Coordinates of C-alpha atoms and ligand atoms in Angstrom, one line a residue:
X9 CA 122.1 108.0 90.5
X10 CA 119.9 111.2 91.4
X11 CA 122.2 113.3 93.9
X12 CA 120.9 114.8 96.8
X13 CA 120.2 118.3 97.3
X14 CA 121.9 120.0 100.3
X15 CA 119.4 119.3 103.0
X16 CA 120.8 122.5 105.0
X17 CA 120.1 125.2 102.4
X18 CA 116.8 126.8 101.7
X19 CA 118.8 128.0 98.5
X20 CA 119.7 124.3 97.7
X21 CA 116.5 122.7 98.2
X22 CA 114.6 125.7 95.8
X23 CA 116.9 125.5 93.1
X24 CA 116.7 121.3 93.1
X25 CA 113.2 121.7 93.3
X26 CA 113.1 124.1 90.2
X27 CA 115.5 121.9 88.1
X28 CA 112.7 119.3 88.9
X29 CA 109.6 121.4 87.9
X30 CA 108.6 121.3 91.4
X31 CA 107.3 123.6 94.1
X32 CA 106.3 123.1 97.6
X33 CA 102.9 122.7 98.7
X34 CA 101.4 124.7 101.1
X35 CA 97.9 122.2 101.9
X36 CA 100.1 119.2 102.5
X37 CA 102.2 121.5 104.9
X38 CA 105.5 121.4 103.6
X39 CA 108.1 122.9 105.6
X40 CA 111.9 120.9 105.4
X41 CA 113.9 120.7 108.6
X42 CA 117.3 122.6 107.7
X43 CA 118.5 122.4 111.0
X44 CA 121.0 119.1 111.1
X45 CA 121.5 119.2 114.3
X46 CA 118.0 119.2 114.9
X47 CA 117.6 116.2 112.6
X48 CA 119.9 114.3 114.3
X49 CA 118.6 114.8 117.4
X50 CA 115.0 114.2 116.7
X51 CA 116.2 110.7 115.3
X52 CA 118.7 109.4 118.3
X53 CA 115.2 110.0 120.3
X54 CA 113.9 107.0 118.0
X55 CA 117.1 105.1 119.4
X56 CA 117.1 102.8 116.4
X57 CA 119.4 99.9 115.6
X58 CA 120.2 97.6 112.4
X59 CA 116.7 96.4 111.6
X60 CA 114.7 98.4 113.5
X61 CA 111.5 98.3 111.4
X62 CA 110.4 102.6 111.0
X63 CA 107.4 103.8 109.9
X64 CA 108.1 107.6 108.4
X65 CA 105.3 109.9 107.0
X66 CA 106.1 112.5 104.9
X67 CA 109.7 111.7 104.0
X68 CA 109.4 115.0 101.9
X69 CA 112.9 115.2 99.9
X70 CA 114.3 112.4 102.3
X71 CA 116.6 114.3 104.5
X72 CA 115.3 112.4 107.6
X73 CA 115.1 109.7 105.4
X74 CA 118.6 109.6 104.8
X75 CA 119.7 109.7 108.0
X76 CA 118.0 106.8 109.1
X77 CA 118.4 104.6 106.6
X78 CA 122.6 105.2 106.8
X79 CA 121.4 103.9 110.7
X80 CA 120.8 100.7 109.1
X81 CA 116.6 100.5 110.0
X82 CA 114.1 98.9 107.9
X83 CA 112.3 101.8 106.4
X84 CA 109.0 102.5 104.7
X85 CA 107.6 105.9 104.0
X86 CA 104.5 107.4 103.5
X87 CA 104.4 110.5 100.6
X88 CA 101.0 111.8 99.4
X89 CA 103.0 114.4 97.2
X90 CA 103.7 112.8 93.6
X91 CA 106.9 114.4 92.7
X92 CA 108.6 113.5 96.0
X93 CA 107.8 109.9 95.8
X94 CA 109.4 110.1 92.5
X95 CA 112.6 111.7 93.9
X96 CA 112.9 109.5 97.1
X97 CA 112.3 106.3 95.3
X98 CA 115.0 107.4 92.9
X99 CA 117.6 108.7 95.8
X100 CA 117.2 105.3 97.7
X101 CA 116.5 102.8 95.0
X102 CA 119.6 101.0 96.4
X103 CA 118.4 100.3 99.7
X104 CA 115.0 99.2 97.9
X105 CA 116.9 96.7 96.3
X106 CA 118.2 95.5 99.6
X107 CA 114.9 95.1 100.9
X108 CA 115.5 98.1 103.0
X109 CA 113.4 101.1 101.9
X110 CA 109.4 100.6 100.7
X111 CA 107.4 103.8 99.6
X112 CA 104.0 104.0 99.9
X113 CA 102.6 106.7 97.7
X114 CA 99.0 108.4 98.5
X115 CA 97.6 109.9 101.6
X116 CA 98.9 107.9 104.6
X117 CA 95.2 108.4 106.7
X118 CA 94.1 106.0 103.5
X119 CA 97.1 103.8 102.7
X120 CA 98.4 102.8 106.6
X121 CA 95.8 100.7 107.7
X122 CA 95.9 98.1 104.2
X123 CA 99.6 98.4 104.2
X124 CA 99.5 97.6 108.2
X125 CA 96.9 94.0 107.4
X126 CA 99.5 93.0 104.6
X127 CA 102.8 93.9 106.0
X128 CA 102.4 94.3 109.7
X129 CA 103.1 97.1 112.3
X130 CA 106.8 98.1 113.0
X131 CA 108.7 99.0 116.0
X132 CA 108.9 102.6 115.5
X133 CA 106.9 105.5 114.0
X134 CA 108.1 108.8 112.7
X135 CA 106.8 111.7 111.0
X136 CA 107.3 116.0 110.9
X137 CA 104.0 116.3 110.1
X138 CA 100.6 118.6 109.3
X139 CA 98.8 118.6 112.5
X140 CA 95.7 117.5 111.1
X141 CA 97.5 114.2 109.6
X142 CA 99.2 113.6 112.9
X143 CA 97.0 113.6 115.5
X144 CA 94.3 111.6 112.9
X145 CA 97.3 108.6 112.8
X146 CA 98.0 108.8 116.1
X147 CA 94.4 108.6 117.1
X148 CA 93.6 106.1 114.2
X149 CA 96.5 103.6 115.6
X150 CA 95.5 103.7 118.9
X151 CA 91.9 102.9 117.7
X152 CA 93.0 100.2 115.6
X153 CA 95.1 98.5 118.8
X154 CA 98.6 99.3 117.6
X155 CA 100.9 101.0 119.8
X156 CA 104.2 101.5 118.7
X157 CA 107.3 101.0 121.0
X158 CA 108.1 104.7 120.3
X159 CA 107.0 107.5 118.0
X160 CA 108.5 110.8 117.7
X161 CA 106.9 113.1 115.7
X162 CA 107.4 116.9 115.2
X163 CA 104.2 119.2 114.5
X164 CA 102.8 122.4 115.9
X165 CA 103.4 123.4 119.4
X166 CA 100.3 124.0 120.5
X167 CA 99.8 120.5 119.3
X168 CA 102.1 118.9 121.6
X169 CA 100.6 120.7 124.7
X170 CA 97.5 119.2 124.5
X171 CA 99.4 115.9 123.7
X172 CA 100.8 116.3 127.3
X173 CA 98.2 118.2 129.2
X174 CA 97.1 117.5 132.5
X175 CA 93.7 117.5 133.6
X176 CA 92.3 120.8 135.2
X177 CA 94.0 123.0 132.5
X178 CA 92.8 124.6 129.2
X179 CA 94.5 122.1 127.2
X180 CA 93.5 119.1 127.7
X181 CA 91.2 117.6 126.1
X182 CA 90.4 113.6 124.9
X183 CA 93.2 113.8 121.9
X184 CA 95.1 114.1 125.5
X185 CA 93.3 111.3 127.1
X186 CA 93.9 109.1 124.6
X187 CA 97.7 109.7 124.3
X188 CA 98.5 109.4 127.9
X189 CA 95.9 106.6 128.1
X190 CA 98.7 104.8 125.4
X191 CA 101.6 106.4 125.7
X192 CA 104.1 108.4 128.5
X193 CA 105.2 111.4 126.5
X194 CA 108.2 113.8 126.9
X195 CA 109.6 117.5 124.8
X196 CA 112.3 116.6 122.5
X197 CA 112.7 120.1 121.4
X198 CA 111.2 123.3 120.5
X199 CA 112.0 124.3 117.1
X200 CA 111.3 128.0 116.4
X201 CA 110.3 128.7 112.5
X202 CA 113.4 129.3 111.4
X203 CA 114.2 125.8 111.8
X204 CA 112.5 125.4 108.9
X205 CA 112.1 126.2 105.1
X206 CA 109.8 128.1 103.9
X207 CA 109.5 129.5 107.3
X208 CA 105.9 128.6 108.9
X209 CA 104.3 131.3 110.8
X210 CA 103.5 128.8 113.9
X211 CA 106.3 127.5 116.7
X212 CA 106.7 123.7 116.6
X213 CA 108.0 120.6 119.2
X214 CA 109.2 117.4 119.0
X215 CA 107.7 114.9 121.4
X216 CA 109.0 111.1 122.1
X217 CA 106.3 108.7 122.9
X218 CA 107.0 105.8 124.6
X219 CA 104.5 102.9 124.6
X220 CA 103.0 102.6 128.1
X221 CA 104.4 99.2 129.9
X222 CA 101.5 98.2 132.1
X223 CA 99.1 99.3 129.7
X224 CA 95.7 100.3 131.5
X225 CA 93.5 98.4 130.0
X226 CA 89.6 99.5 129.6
X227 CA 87.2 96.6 128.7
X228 CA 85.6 97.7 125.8
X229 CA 88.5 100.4 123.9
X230 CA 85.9 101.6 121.4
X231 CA 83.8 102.4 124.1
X232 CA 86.3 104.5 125.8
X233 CA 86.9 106.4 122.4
X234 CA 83.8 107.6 122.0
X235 CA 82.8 108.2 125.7
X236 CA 85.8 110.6 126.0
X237 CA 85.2 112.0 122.4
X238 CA 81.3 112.8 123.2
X239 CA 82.4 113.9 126.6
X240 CA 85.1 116.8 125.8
X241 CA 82.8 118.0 122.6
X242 CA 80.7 119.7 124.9
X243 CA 83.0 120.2 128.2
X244 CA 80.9 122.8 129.8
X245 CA 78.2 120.6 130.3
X246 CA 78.1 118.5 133.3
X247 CA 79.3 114.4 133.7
X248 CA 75.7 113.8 134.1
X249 CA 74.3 115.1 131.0
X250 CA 76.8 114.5 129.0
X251 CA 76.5 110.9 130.0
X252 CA 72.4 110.9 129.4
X253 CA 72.9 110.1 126.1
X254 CA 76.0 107.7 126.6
X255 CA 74.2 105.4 128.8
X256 CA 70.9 105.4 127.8
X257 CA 68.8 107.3 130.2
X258 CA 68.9 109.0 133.8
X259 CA 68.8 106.0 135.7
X260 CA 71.5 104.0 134.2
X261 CA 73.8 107.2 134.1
X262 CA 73.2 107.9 138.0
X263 CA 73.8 104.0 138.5
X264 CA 77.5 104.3 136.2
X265 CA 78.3 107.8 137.8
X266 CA 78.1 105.9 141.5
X267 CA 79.9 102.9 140.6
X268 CA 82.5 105.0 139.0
X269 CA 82.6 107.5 142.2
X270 CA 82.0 110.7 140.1
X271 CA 79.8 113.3 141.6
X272 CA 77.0 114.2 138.6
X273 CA 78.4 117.9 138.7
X274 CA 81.6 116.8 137.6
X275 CA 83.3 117.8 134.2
X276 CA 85.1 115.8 131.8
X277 CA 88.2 118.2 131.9
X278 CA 88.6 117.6 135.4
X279 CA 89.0 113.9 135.3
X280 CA 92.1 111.7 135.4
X281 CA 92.6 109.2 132.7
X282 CA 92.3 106.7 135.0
X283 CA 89.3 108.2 136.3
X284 CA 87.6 108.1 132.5
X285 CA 88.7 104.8 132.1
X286 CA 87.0 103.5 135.5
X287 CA 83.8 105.5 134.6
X288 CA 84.2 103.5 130.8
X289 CA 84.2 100.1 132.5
X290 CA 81.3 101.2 134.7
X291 CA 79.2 102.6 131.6
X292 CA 80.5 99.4 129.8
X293 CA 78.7 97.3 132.4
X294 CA 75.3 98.9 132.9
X295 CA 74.6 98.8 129.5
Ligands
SAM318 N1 110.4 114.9 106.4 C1 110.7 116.2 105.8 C2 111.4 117.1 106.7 O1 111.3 116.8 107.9 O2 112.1 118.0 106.3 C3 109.4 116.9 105.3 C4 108.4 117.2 106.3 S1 107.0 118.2 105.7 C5 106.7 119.1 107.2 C6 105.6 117.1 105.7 C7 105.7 116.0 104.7 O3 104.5 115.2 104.9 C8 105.7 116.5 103.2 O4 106.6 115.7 102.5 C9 104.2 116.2 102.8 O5 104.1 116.1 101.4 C10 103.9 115.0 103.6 N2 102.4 114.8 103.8 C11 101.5 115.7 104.2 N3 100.3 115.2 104.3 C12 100.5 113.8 104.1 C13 99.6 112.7 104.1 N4 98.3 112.9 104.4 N5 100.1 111.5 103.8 C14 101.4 111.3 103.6 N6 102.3 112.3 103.5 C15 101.8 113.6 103.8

């Protein structure tokens, strides 16, 4: 069986990947966690158990892999690059023949949505990820209706500020309005580049999302996802003519801005997300 590489060693992980004819990609943004401790900690946040069923994207040479898998979870991962599907289906071909471990090769924005229809959701989601790939699954699950119990996923700070931001400051924005409208989110850690190999030039964070208990609900969810989408592409502009095109007209906006209780000079940026979501169910209505 296929051995390992060191997980901790930058030297380690370039000299397996050479004896494998392989080299890290940059446009899949491929950066290994060689911080163990880090590792570890990222995954008790997951707070997994025998059977847990995990979803992980971009296993990468499996060192997070590893570690859950000796937790005992029910595992399938998500690799777009070639050559580590290869590896990680090698390193864990054991646990595949338990039933254990699944790999699903391609680009995970393409392949989680089939796999999802055939094999259902699971209980947990994971991923150290590109941005652009994490907030598009995120988004893209929430769309679909699926909110995991708890995700933890690691990606660029910056990233994880607008996951968290408040309304009123410069971060927020509807990526933020749709995470808080489905899940309560909290810092894991901040991981400074050197965390990482190769070294990226950008700060990252882990957050832990938590799937919301009392759910608010909205009445018509694809509704709400493209009111707040249209509404924070142009955030300088007014509720009210944002809205015009939204609800069809002056009159029905004025009529779903007064049943909401937003004044017409309002911006999206300073709503709640309970406040978009009442203004959804009002729009909703008077159309
Ligand atoms: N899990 C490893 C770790 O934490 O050290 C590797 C993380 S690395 C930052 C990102 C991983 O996501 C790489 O393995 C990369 O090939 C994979 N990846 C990037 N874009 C992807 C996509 N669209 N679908 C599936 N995997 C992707």
């Amino acid at each position: 069986m296929l051995q390992h590489p060191d997980y901790n060693s930058p030297l380690a992980l370039k000299s397996f990947l050479d004896e494998n004819g392989m080299a890290m990609q940059k446009k899949f943004g491929q950066n290994f966690l060689v911080n163990e401790d880090a590792r570890k900690k990222i995954i008790d946040c997951l707070d997994v158990t025998e059977n847990t069923k995990v979803w992980e994207v971009g296993p990468g040479l499996g060192a997070m892999t590893d570690e859950l898998l000796r937790r005992g979870v029910n595992l399938t991962a998500f690799e777009i690059d070639h050559g580590f599907a290869r590896l990680v289906r090698q390193f864990f071909e054991d646990y595949s023949e338990k039933g254990k471990f699944e790999l699903v090769e391609g680009d995970v924005l393409k392949t989680w949505k089939k796999y999802c229809d055939e094999k259902g959701s699971a209980d947990r989601f994971f991923g150290n990820l590109p941005y652009n790939v994490a907030a598009t699954i995120i988004a893209d699950t929430i769309n679909e209706g699926i909110r995991f119990e708890k995700a933890v996923v690691t990606i660029q700070k910056e990233v994880a500020q607008r996951m968290t931001a408040k309304e009123g400051s410069e971060n927020y924005s509807s990526f933020s309005v749709l995470c808080q409208w489905a899940y309560d989110i909290k810092n894991v850690v901040d991981l400074a580049g050197g965390n990482f190999w190769p070294v990226p030039n950008v700060a990252s964070r882990a957050v832990l999302m938590t799937r919301k208990e009392n759910f608010p609900c909205c009445n018509n969810p694809k509704l709400f996802m493209k009111m707040i989408r249209q509404l924070f592409a142009s955030r300088r502009k007014t509720i009210r003519n944002n809205m015009l095109g939204l609800a069809g007209g002056a009159e029905k906006t004025d009529k779903v801005l007064e049943m909401a209780g937003i004044k017409a000079s309002e911006r999206a940026e300073n709503l709640s997300v309970a406040e978009l979501l009442k203004l959804s169910d009002c729009l909703n209505e008077v159309m």
